[in-house]
Coordinates of C-alpha atoms in Angstrom, one line a residue:
M1 CA 48.7 106.5 160.1
P2 CA 47.8 103.9 162.7
V3 CA 49.2 100.5 162.2
K4 CA 46.7 97.6 162.3
R5 CA 47.9 95.1 164.7
G6 CA 47.1 91.4 164.5
P7 CA 48.7 88.3 165.8
G8 CA 52.4 88.7 165.1
A9 CA 51.9 91.7 162.8
G10 CA 55.2 93.4 162.1
L11 CA 57.1 91.2 164.6
R12 CA 60.4 89.5 163.9
N13 CA 59.4 86.2 165.3
D14 CA 56.1 86.0 163.4
P15 CA 55.5 82.4 162.5
V16 CA 53.8 83.4 159.3
G17 CA 56.9 85.3 158.2
S18 CA 55.2 88.6 157.5
Y19 CA 57.8 90.8 159.4
D20 CA 57.8 94.2 157.8
P21 CA 60.5 96.6 159.0
A22 CA 58.3 99.6 158.0
I23 CA 55.4 98.4 160.2
A24 CA 57.8 97.7 163.1
A25 CA 59.3 101.2 162.7
E26 CA 55.8 102.8 162.6
M27 CA 54.8 100.9 165.7
A28 CA 57.9 102.1 167.5
R29 CA 57.2 105.7 166.4
Q30 CA 53.7 105.5 167.8
R31 CA 54.9 104.1 171.1
A32 CA 57.5 106.9 171.4
A33 CA 54.8 109.5 170.6
K34 CA 52.7 108.3 173.6
R35 CA 55.5 108.5 176.1
R36 CA 55.6 111.5 178.5
T37 CA 58.6 113.7 178.6
P38 CA 60.3 114.0 182.1
E39 CA 58.8 117.5 182.4
Q40 CA 55.3 116.2 181.7
A41 CA 55.7 113.4 184.2
A42 CA 56.9 115.7 186.9
E43 CA 54.0 118.1 186.3
L44 CA 51.5 115.3 186.5
R45 CA 53.1 114.0 189.7
A46 CA 52.9 117.5 191.3
K47 CA 49.2 117.9 190.2
R48 CA 48.3 114.5 191.7
L49 CA 50.1 115.3 195.0
Q50 CA 48.2 118.6 195.2
W51 CA 44.9 116.8 194.4
S52 CA 45.5 114.2 197.1
R53 CA 46.3 116.8 199.7
I54 CA 43.2 118.8 198.8
A55 CA 41.1 115.6 198.8
G56 CA 42.4 114.7 202.3
R57 CA 41.2 118.1 203.6
M58 CA 37.9 118.2 201.7
K59 CA 36.6 114.6 202.1
P60 CA 35.5 115.0 205.8
R61 CA 33.7 118.2 204.9
V62 CA 31.9 116.5 202.0
F63 CA 30.7 113.7 204.3
E64 CA 29.7 116.2 207.0
M65 CA 27.7 118.3 204.4
Y66 CA 26.1 115.5 202.4
G67 CA 26.2 112.5 204.6
T68 CA 27.9 109.2 203.8
L69 CA 25.5 107.5 201.4
C70 CA 26.8 107.2 197.8
W71 CA 25.2 109.9 195.7
L72 CA 25.1 107.7 192.6
C73 CA 23.8 104.3 193.6
Q74 CA 22.1 105.4 196.9
R75 CA 23.0 101.9 198.3
A76 CA 26.6 101.8 199.5
E77 CA 28.5 103.6 202.2
A78 CA 30.6 106.4 200.6
T79 CA 34.4 106.1 201.0
T80 CA 35.5 108.6 198.4
A81 CA 34.6 112.1 197.3
D82 CA 33.5 112.3 193.7
H83 CA 33.6 115.3 191.4
V84 CA 30.2 116.2 189.9
T85 CA 32.0 117.9 187.0
P86 CA 35.1 115.8 186.4
L87 CA 38.5 117.5 186.6
S88 CA 39.1 116.5 183.0
K89 CA 36.1 118.5 181.9
G90 CA 37.1 121.6 183.9
G91 CA 35.6 120.8 187.3
S92 CA 37.0 122.4 190.4
V93 CA 39.3 120.3 192.6
D94 CA 38.6 122.1 195.9
D95 CA 35.0 123.4 195.6
L96 CA 32.4 121.7 197.9
V97 CA 29.7 122.4 195.3
N98 CA 31.6 120.1 192.9
L99 CA 32.2 117.2 195.4
R100 CA 29.7 114.5 196.5
P101 CA 30.1 111.4 198.7
C102 CA 30.6 108.3 196.6
C103 CA 31.3 104.6 197.0
A104 CA 34.6 103.5 195.5
S105 CA 33.0 101.2 192.9
C106 CA 30.7 103.9 191.5
N107 CA 33.5 106.5 191.6
Y108 CA 35.9 104.4 189.6
A109 CA 33.2 103.0 187.2
R110 CA 31.8 106.4 186.4
G111 CA 35.2 107.9 185.4
D112 CA 34.5 111.2 183.6
R113 CA 31.0 110.4 182.4
D114 CA 28.0 112.6 183.1
P115 CA 26.4 111.7 186.4
E116 CA 22.9 111.3 184.9
E117 CA 24.3 109.1 182.1
F118 CA 26.1 106.9 184.6
R119 CA 23.0 106.7 186.8
A120 CA 20.9 105.6 183.8
T121 CA 23.5 102.8 183.2
L122 CA 23.2 101.8 186.9
R123 CA 19.4 101.7 186.7
A124 CA 19.6 99.5 183.5
K125 CA 21.9 97.0 185.3
F126 CA 20.2 97.2 188.7
P127 CA 16.5 98.2 188.4
K128 CA 16.2 98.6 192.2
V129 CA 18.6 101.6 192.2
K130 CA 16.6 104.5 193.8
P131 CA 16.2 107.7 192.0
S132 CA 18.7 110.2 193.4
R133 CA 17.6 113.1 195.5
N134 CA 18.4 116.4 193.8
W135 CA 22.1 116.8 194.4
F136 CA 22.4 119.8 192.1
G137 CA 20.0 122.1 193.8

């Protein structure tokens, strides 16, 4: 059961004096459950290293194939390669069909959202964003 946290909730030095050992224990249990095991951390480090090596080889090919204009905002110079289908949703890490040139701000802001959903957000914020050419065809 998630513990509702408020100012000083469950803390020993709570000025209101509402320290509850049960709440403090539950908060500690939740923090421990979120921690990675050493094996999980090592596996994640290995994956990230593999991804960065692949990205280093693929990025020049992406720019050569698609140009250097950001595929999302169509305004900025691309400095990163973005995954059309995010890795977290099963996208391929080393397939040119799944990679597009992207400026860093769009790449990081998009996260793992759908490209069209993100582009609609961009158009709402910045009405002068050009409609994208068909990157999927």
